[in-house]
Short mmCIF file of N, CA and C in Angstrom, two decimals:
data_model
loop_
_atom_site.label_atom_id
_atom_site.label_comp_id
_atom_site.label_asym_id
_atom_site.label_seq_id
_atom_site.Cartn_x
_atom_site.Cartn_y
_atom_site.Cartn_z
N UNK A 1 -53.04 -19.12 40.68
CA UNK A 1 -51.61 -18.51 41.15
C UNK A 1 -50.39 -19.39 40.40
N UNK A 2 -50.58 -20.63 40.74
CA UNK A 2 -49.46 -21.51 40.17
C UNK A 2 -49.43 -21.38 38.53
N UNK A 3 -50.42 -21.17 37.93
CA UNK A 3 -50.25 -21.05 36.40
C UNK A 3 -49.79 -19.64 36.27
N UNK A 4 -50.09 -18.65 36.64
CA UNK A 4 -49.37 -17.44 36.50
C UNK A 4 -47.87 -17.37 36.81
N UNK A 5 -47.54 -18.24 37.90
CA UNK A 5 -46.04 -18.33 38.09
C UNK A 5 -45.44 -19.04 37.15
N UNK A 6 -46.01 -20.12 36.77
CA UNK A 6 -45.37 -20.89 35.77
C UNK A 6 -45.23 -20.29 34.31
N UNK A 7 -46.24 -19.49 34.15
CA UNK A 7 -46.08 -18.56 32.63
C UNK A 7 -44.93 -17.56 32.76
N UNK A 8 -44.87 -17.05 33.92
CA UNK A 8 -43.55 -16.05 34.24
C UNK A 8 -42.36 -16.85 34.08
N UNK A 9 -42.27 -17.90 34.55
CA UNK A 9 -41.08 -18.73 34.50
C UNK A 9 -40.70 -19.17 33.15
N UNK A 10 -41.83 -19.53 32.52
CA UNK A 10 -41.54 -19.91 30.90
C UNK A 10 -41.08 -18.71 30.21
N UNK A 11 -41.82 -17.27 30.35
CA UNK A 11 -41.63 -16.30 29.57
C UNK A 11 -40.14 -15.83 29.94
N UNK A 12 -39.62 -16.01 31.18
CA UNK A 12 -38.25 -15.60 31.71
C UNK A 12 -37.38 -16.49 31.06
N UNK A 13 -37.57 -17.76 30.82
CA UNK A 13 -36.61 -18.88 30.47
C UNK A 13 -36.43 -18.43 28.76
N UNK A 14 -37.66 -17.97 28.42
CA UNK A 14 -37.72 -17.70 26.75
C UNK A 14 -36.66 -16.39 26.74
N UNK A 15 -36.90 -15.34 27.57
CA UNK A 15 -36.07 -14.10 27.51
C UNK A 15 -34.69 -14.52 27.65
N UNK A 16 -34.46 -15.55 28.70
CA UNK A 16 -32.98 -15.82 28.82
C UNK A 16 -32.40 -16.45 27.54
N UNK A 17 -33.20 -17.22 27.03
CA UNK A 17 -32.74 -18.01 25.96
C UNK A 17 -32.32 -16.88 24.53
N UNK A 18 -33.33 -16.05 24.51
CA UNK A 18 -33.53 -15.18 23.38
C UNK A 18 -32.04 -14.26 23.64
N UNK A 19 -31.83 -13.81 24.77
CA UNK A 19 -30.63 -12.95 25.28
C UNK A 19 -29.49 -13.62 24.91
N UNK A 20 -29.24 -15.16 25.26
CA UNK A 20 -28.04 -15.98 24.93
C UNK A 20 -27.97 -16.14 23.40
N UNK A 21 -29.03 -16.25 22.83
CA UNK A 21 -28.78 -16.31 21.09
C UNK A 21 -28.29 -15.11 20.68
N UNK A 22 -29.01 -13.88 21.18
CA UNK A 22 -28.38 -12.60 20.67
C UNK A 22 -27.03 -12.26 21.09
N UNK A 23 -26.49 -12.49 22.24
CA UNK A 23 -25.28 -12.35 22.73
C UNK A 23 -24.24 -13.24 21.71
N UNK A 24 -24.67 -14.40 21.55
CA UNK A 24 -23.90 -15.29 20.73
C UNK A 24 -23.74 -14.89 19.29
N UNK A 25 -24.99 -14.51 18.69
CA UNK A 25 -24.86 -13.88 17.41
C UNK A 25 -23.80 -12.62 17.22
N UNK A 26 -24.04 -11.93 18.36
CA UNK A 26 -23.17 -10.43 18.33
C UNK A 26 -21.70 -10.90 18.41
N UNK A 27 -21.45 -11.85 19.16
CA UNK A 27 -19.92 -12.45 19.49
C UNK A 27 -19.46 -12.94 18.04
N UNK A 28 -20.20 -13.80 17.45
CA UNK A 28 -20.05 -14.39 16.21
C UNK A 28 -19.76 -13.21 15.17
N UNK A 29 -20.58 -12.19 15.12
CA UNK A 29 -20.44 -11.10 14.08
C UNK A 29 -19.20 -10.32 14.50
N UNK A 30 -18.91 -10.13 15.54
CA UNK A 30 -17.74 -9.42 15.97
C UNK A 30 -16.55 -10.06 15.38
N UNK A 31 -16.48 -11.46 15.69
CA UNK A 31 -15.24 -12.20 15.20
C UNK A 31 -15.15 -12.27 13.96
N UNK A 32 -16.30 -12.22 13.09
CA UNK A 32 -16.31 -12.23 11.70
C UNK A 32 -15.72 -11.04 11.21
N UNK A 33 -16.07 -9.85 11.82
CA UNK A 33 -15.47 -8.61 11.23
C UNK A 33 -14.17 -8.60 11.51
N UNK A 34 -13.68 -8.89 12.77
CA UNK A 34 -12.19 -8.88 12.81
C UNK A 34 -11.32 -9.73 11.98
N UNK A 35 -11.91 -11.04 11.68
CA UNK A 35 -11.15 -11.81 10.67
C UNK A 35 -11.19 -11.03 9.27
N UNK A 36 -12.14 -10.46 8.90
CA UNK A 36 -12.40 -9.59 7.44
C UNK A 36 -11.19 -8.35 7.58
N UNK A 37 -11.24 -7.74 8.67
CA UNK A 37 -10.01 -6.64 8.80
C UNK A 37 -8.73 -7.39 8.77
N UNK A 38 -8.48 -8.44 9.49
CA UNK A 38 -7.03 -8.80 9.34
C UNK A 38 -6.81 -9.40 7.95
N UNK A 39 -7.77 -10.29 7.40
CA UNK A 39 -7.47 -10.65 6.00
C UNK A 39 -7.21 -9.69 4.98
N UNK A 40 -8.07 -8.67 5.28
CA UNK A 40 -7.76 -7.40 4.27
C UNK A 40 -6.49 -6.67 4.23
N UNK A 41 -6.04 -6.61 5.57
CA UNK A 41 -4.70 -6.14 5.89
C UNK A 41 -3.51 -6.98 5.23
N UNK A 42 -3.79 -8.27 5.45
CA UNK A 42 -2.79 -9.19 4.80
C UNK A 42 -2.71 -9.03 3.40
N UNK A 43 -3.98 -9.17 2.66
CA UNK A 43 -4.09 -9.06 1.19
C UNK A 43 -3.39 -7.74 0.75
N UNK A 44 -3.44 -6.54 1.46
CA UNK A 44 -2.99 -5.39 1.10
C UNK A 44 -1.35 -5.51 1.24
N UNK A 45 -0.80 -6.21 2.18
CA UNK A 45 0.61 -6.28 2.29
C UNK A 45 1.18 -7.15 1.18
N UNK A 46 0.41 -8.10 0.82
CA UNK A 46 0.79 -8.94 -0.36
C UNK A 46 0.70 -8.30 -1.58
N UNK A 47 -0.02 -7.51 -1.56
CA UNK A 47 -0.29 -6.85 -3.13
C UNK A 47 0.62 -5.56 -3.20
N UNK A 48 1.66 -5.72 -3.94
CA UNK A 48 2.64 -4.68 -3.99
C UNK A 48 2.24 -3.37 -4.77
N UNK A 49 2.32 -2.21 -4.11
CA UNK A 49 2.01 -1.06 -4.82
C UNK A 49 3.21 -0.30 -4.69
N UNK A 50 3.86 0.29 -6.01
CA UNK A 50 5.02 1.04 -5.86
C UNK A 50 4.54 2.43 -5.73
N UNK A 51 4.88 3.05 -4.62
CA UNK A 51 4.80 4.35 -4.38
C UNK A 51 5.64 4.95 -3.11
N UNK A 52 5.92 6.16 -3.20
CA UNK A 52 6.84 6.63 -2.32
C UNK A 52 8.17 7.09 -2.82
N UNK A 53 9.15 7.23 -2.02
CA UNK A 53 10.51 7.88 -2.33
C UNK A 53 11.57 6.77 -1.95
N UNK A 54 12.39 6.46 -3.23
CA UNK A 54 13.36 5.49 -2.89
C UNK A 54 14.79 5.97 -3.29
N UNK A 55 15.84 5.71 -2.49
CA UNK A 55 17.17 5.98 -2.64
C UNK A 55 17.97 4.81 -3.02
N UNK A 56 19.27 4.95 -3.44
CA UNK A 56 20.13 3.80 -3.83
C UNK A 56 21.56 4.25 -3.15
N UNK A 57 21.88 3.13 -2.36
CA UNK A 57 23.43 3.62 -1.89
C UNK A 57 24.37 3.75 -2.78
N UNK A 58 24.40 2.98 -4.02
CA UNK A 58 25.38 3.12 -5.28
C UNK A 58 25.35 4.44 -5.94
N UNK A 59 24.25 4.91 -5.74
CA UNK A 59 23.93 6.43 -6.39
C UNK A 59 23.52 7.45 -5.19
N UNK A 60 24.52 7.99 -4.50
CA UNK A 60 23.98 8.67 -3.40
C UNK A 60 23.29 9.90 -3.68
N UNK A 61 23.40 10.41 -4.78
CA UNK A 61 22.63 11.82 -5.15
C UNK A 61 21.25 11.33 -5.97
N UNK A 62 21.00 10.24 -6.00
CA UNK A 62 19.96 9.73 -6.88
C UNK A 62 18.68 9.25 -6.03
N UNK A 63 17.58 9.71 -6.61
CA UNK A 63 16.38 9.21 -5.85
C UNK A 63 15.37 8.90 -7.02
N UNK A 64 14.38 8.08 -6.65
CA UNK A 64 13.10 7.96 -7.58
C UNK A 64 11.89 8.06 -6.76
N UNK A 65 10.96 8.75 -7.36
CA UNK A 65 9.69 8.96 -6.60
C UNK A 65 8.66 8.60 -7.39
N UNK A 66 7.67 7.96 -6.83
CA UNK A 66 6.55 7.08 -7.54
C UNK A 66 5.34 7.82 -6.97
N UNK A 67 4.34 8.58 -7.58
CA UNK A 67 3.38 9.21 -7.06
C UNK A 67 2.01 8.51 -7.85
N UNK A 68 1.73 7.69 -6.94
CA UNK A 68 0.33 6.83 -7.41
C UNK A 68 -0.87 7.64 -7.60
N UNK A 69 -0.82 8.77 -6.76
CA UNK A 69 -2.25 9.63 -6.93
C UNK A 69 -2.15 10.64 -7.95
N UNK A 70 -0.90 10.71 -8.63
CA UNK A 70 -0.77 11.62 -9.77
C UNK A 70 -0.79 10.85 -11.08
N UNK A 71 -1.72 10.06 -11.25
CA UNK A 71 -1.82 9.28 -12.53
C UNK A 71 -0.53 8.42 -12.75
N UNK A 72 -0.01 7.77 -11.70
CA UNK A 72 1.22 7.05 -11.83
C UNK A 72 2.34 7.86 -12.44
N UNK A 73 2.64 8.87 -11.76
CA UNK A 73 3.88 9.66 -12.32
C UNK A 73 4.98 9.24 -11.49
N UNK A 74 6.29 9.20 -12.19
CA UNK A 74 7.62 9.02 -11.68
C UNK A 74 8.52 10.10 -11.66
N UNK A 75 9.39 10.25 -10.64
CA UNK A 75 10.57 11.40 -11.05
C UNK A 75 11.78 10.77 -10.70
N UNK A 76 12.80 10.91 -11.38
CA UNK A 76 14.14 10.32 -11.25
C UNK A 76 15.07 11.81 -11.02
N UNK A 77 15.63 11.89 -9.83
CA UNK A 77 16.53 12.90 -9.60
C UNK A 77 17.92 12.40 -9.47
N UNK A 78 18.93 13.08 -10.06
CA UNK A 78 20.33 12.65 -9.85
C UNK A 78 21.01 13.99 -10.24
N UNK A 79 21.58 14.40 -9.03
CA UNK A 79 22.32 15.71 -9.18
C UNK A 79 21.34 16.89 -9.67
N UNK A 80 21.62 17.15 -11.02
CA UNK A 80 20.87 18.39 -11.40
C UNK A 80 19.87 17.74 -12.49
N UNK A 81 19.77 16.50 -12.66
CA UNK A 81 19.09 15.73 -13.63
C UNK A 81 17.70 15.60 -12.96
N UNK A 82 16.65 16.05 -13.71
CA UNK A 82 15.36 15.71 -13.47
C UNK A 82 14.60 15.06 -14.49
N UNK A 83 14.06 13.73 -14.17
CA UNK A 83 13.41 13.06 -15.35
C UNK A 83 11.99 12.96 -14.73
N UNK A 84 10.92 13.03 -15.84
CA UNK A 84 9.83 12.82 -15.21
C UNK A 84 8.99 12.14 -16.28
N UNK A 85 8.17 10.91 -15.74
CA UNK A 85 7.56 10.03 -16.74
C UNK A 85 6.56 9.23 -16.07
N UNK A 86 6.13 8.23 -16.65
CA UNK A 86 4.83 7.72 -16.05
C UNK A 86 5.25 6.21 -15.68
N UNK A 87 4.75 5.44 -14.88
CA UNK A 87 4.97 3.96 -14.71
C UNK A 87 3.57 3.31 -14.80
N UNK A 88 3.82 1.94 -15.01
CA UNK A 88 2.54 1.06 -15.02
C UNK A 88 3.22 -0.26 -14.35
N UNK A 89 1.94 -0.89 -14.09
CA UNK A 89 2.04 -2.35 -13.35
C UNK A 89 2.20 -3.63 -14.36
N UNK A 90 3.11 -4.38 -14.34
CA UNK A 90 3.07 -5.55 -15.37
C UNK A 90 2.40 -6.75 -14.41
N UNK A 91 3.40 -7.79 -13.95
CA UNK A 91 2.91 -8.74 -12.87
C UNK A 91 2.80 -8.11 -11.49
N UNK A 92 2.68 -9.07 -10.68
CA UNK A 92 2.54 -8.59 -9.23
C UNK A 92 3.98 -7.89 -8.76
N UNK A 93 4.97 -8.28 -9.39
CA UNK A 93 6.42 -7.64 -9.03
C UNK A 93 7.16 -6.87 -9.93
N UNK A 94 6.48 -6.70 -11.17
CA UNK A 94 7.03 -6.12 -12.19
C UNK A 94 6.20 -4.73 -12.46
N UNK A 95 6.97 -3.65 -12.69
CA UNK A 95 6.42 -2.44 -12.97
C UNK A 95 7.40 -1.82 -14.21
N UNK A 96 6.83 -0.98 -15.06
CA UNK A 96 7.72 -0.37 -16.11
C UNK A 96 7.54 1.03 -16.27
N UNK A 97 8.64 1.69 -16.43
CA UNK A 97 8.76 3.17 -16.29
C UNK A 97 9.15 3.59 -17.78
N UNK A 98 8.38 4.68 -18.13
CA UNK A 98 8.53 5.32 -19.49
C UNK A 98 8.74 6.79 -19.39
N UNK A 99 9.83 7.14 -20.06
CA UNK A 99 10.17 8.87 -20.16
C UNK A 99 11.45 8.78 -21.30
N UNK A 100 11.65 10.18 -21.36
CA UNK A 100 12.72 10.36 -22.33
C UNK A 100 13.98 9.56 -22.19
N UNK A 101 14.34 9.41 -20.92
CA UNK A 101 15.40 8.62 -20.64
C UNK A 101 15.23 7.08 -20.46
N UNK A 102 14.24 6.68 -19.82
CA UNK A 102 14.02 5.31 -19.63
C UNK A 102 12.71 4.93 -20.48
N UNK A 103 12.97 3.98 -21.55
CA UNK A 103 11.91 3.37 -22.34
C UNK A 103 11.59 2.03 -22.03
N UNK A 104 10.30 2.08 -21.42
CA UNK A 104 9.76 0.72 -21.12
C UNK A 104 10.74 -0.14 -20.13
N UNK A 105 11.50 0.73 -19.06
CA UNK A 105 12.41 -0.13 -18.46
C UNK A 105 11.70 -0.85 -17.18
N UNK A 106 12.21 -2.00 -17.00
CA UNK A 106 11.46 -3.11 -16.11
C UNK A 106 12.07 -2.72 -14.56
N UNK A 107 11.21 -2.66 -13.58
CA UNK A 107 11.43 -2.53 -12.31
C UNK A 107 10.92 -3.90 -11.58
N UNK A 108 11.80 -4.47 -10.76
CA UNK A 108 11.43 -5.69 -9.90
C UNK A 108 11.25 -5.14 -8.76
N UNK A 109 10.09 -5.07 -8.26
CA UNK A 109 9.51 -4.56 -6.97
C UNK A 109 9.46 -5.72 -5.78
N UNK A 110 9.91 -5.55 -4.61
CA UNK A 110 9.65 -6.41 -3.60
C UNK A 110 8.83 -5.65 -2.64
N UNK A 111 7.62 -5.85 -2.61
CA UNK A 111 6.74 -5.22 -1.58
C UNK A 111 6.81 -5.61 -0.04
N UNK A 112 7.35 -6.65 0.27
CA UNK A 112 7.52 -6.90 1.57
C UNK A 112 8.96 -6.22 2.08
N UNK A 113 9.97 -6.12 1.29
CA UNK A 113 11.15 -5.47 1.77
C UNK A 113 11.19 -3.84 1.24
N UNK A 114 10.19 -3.45 0.72
CA UNK A 114 10.00 -2.14 0.17
C UNK A 114 11.24 -1.75 -0.51
N UNK A 115 11.72 -2.64 -1.53
CA UNK A 115 12.87 -2.24 -2.46
C UNK A 115 12.43 -2.63 -3.86
N UNK A 116 13.17 -2.06 -4.68
CA UNK A 116 13.32 -2.48 -6.25
C UNK A 116 14.61 -2.49 -6.78
N UNK A 117 14.62 -3.31 -7.92
CA UNK A 117 15.91 -3.57 -8.66
C UNK A 117 15.52 -3.03 -10.22
N UNK A 118 16.29 -2.35 -10.43
CA UNK A 118 16.46 -1.65 -11.98
C UNK A 118 17.73 -1.64 -12.53
N UNK A 119 17.69 -1.39 -14.08
CA UNK A 119 19.14 -1.25 -14.58
C UNK A 119 19.13 0.06 -15.18
N UNK A 120 20.17 0.71 -14.94
CA UNK A 120 20.24 2.10 -15.58
C UNK A 120 21.52 2.01 -16.24
N UNK A 121 21.61 2.39 -17.34
CA UNK A 121 22.91 2.38 -18.36
C UNK A 121 23.61 1.02 -18.24
N UNK A 122 22.96 -0.11 -18.16
CA UNK A 122 23.72 -1.43 -18.34
C UNK A 122 24.08 -1.80 -16.74
N UNK A 123 23.68 -1.03 -15.86
CA UNK A 123 24.18 -1.42 -14.49
C UNK A 123 22.93 -1.85 -13.71
N UNK A 124 23.00 -2.80 -12.73
CA UNK A 124 21.84 -3.14 -11.74
C UNK A 124 22.08 -2.14 -10.40
N UNK A 125 20.68 -1.67 -10.10
CA UNK A 125 20.85 -0.82 -8.79
C UNK A 125 19.56 -1.31 -7.91
N UNK A 126 19.70 -1.26 -6.82
CA UNK A 126 19.08 -1.50 -5.59
C UNK A 126 18.46 -0.21 -5.00
N UNK A 127 17.32 0.04 -5.09
CA UNK A 127 16.58 1.23 -4.29
C UNK A 127 15.70 0.75 -3.16
N UNK A 128 16.11 1.46 -2.26
CA UNK A 128 15.15 1.20 -0.98
C UNK A 128 14.28 2.44 -0.44
N UNK A 129 13.13 2.01 -0.04
CA UNK A 129 12.07 3.09 0.39
C UNK A 129 12.67 3.95 1.51
N UNK A 130 12.56 5.19 0.96
CA UNK A 130 12.96 6.11 2.34
C UNK A 130 11.76 6.80 2.86
N UNK A 131 10.69 6.79 2.03
CA UNK A 131 9.26 7.34 2.76
C UNK A 131 8.31 6.70 1.79
N UNK A 132 7.18 6.40 2.69
CA UNK A 132 6.11 5.78 1.84
C UNK A 132 5.44 6.90 0.95
N UNK A 133 5.60 8.13 1.28
CA UNK A 133 5.06 9.21 0.68
C UNK A 133 5.84 9.67 -0.41
N UNK A 134 5.45 10.18 -1.58
CA UNK A 134 6.22 10.80 -2.68
C UNK A 134 6.79 12.06 -2.34
N UNK A 135 8.23 12.33 -2.26
CA UNK A 135 8.77 13.43 -1.85
C UNK A 135 9.19 14.13 -3.37
N UNK A 136 8.51 15.13 -3.79
CA UNK A 136 8.57 15.59 -4.97
C UNK A 136 9.23 16.96 -5.02
N UNK A 137 10.77 17.16 -5.32
CA UNK A 137 11.31 18.38 -5.60
C UNK A 137 10.86 19.06 -6.76
N UNK A 138 10.36 20.41 -6.45
CA UNK A 138 9.83 21.21 -7.52
C UNK A 138 10.97 21.68 -8.12
N UNK A 139 10.71 21.85 -9.54
CA UNK A 139 11.97 22.49 -10.44
C UNK A 139 11.99 23.85 -10.21
N UNK A 140 13.08 24.43 -9.83
CA UNK A 140 13.28 25.91 -9.63
C UNK A 140 13.01 26.71 -10.61
N UNK A 141 12.34 27.68 -10.60
CA UNK A 141 11.96 28.59 -11.81
C UNK A 141 13.00 29.17 -12.29
N UNK A 142 13.38 29.51 -13.38
CA UNK A 142 14.59 30.11 -14.01
C UNK A 142 14.31 31.54 -13.85
N UNK A 143 15.28 32.12 -13.30
CA UNK A 143 15.10 33.65 -12.83
C UNK A 143 15.75 34.31 -14.14
N UNK A 144 15.36 35.23 -14.77
CA UNK A 144 15.88 36.02 -15.83
C UNK A 144 16.51 37.15 -15.23
N UNK A 145 17.76 37.44 -15.75
CA UNK A 145 18.50 38.51 -15.22
C UNK A 145 18.54 39.62 -16.18
#
């Protein structure tokens, strides 16, 4: 009887040790997963992606829209002027826009502040993000009379 009792005690202690190791391993994996998620979010904040809708206080009727999903297309709206072109990434904070009005024009983007600076006709303008989504105004169809 004593041998059977001792065998049960040994098996019970092995099960308890195994359960402790398993719980410890699961906690370790959970901590690693949380660290990976937080690190990924941090790296996404540091990697500036120019997208969304931006406005400028000095140009109250102007806005610029950057549509990452539409092959890096940008739109410039100012009163009745609509300019469409493409943009590309240079360094981490530089982007370049190309269209009939803007020829390889440099944009200095600050991803943390969600702003960018660019020159238009020799003057520097600061644009601030209005929305992270691109708000594209459709060009009205011309109605023939």
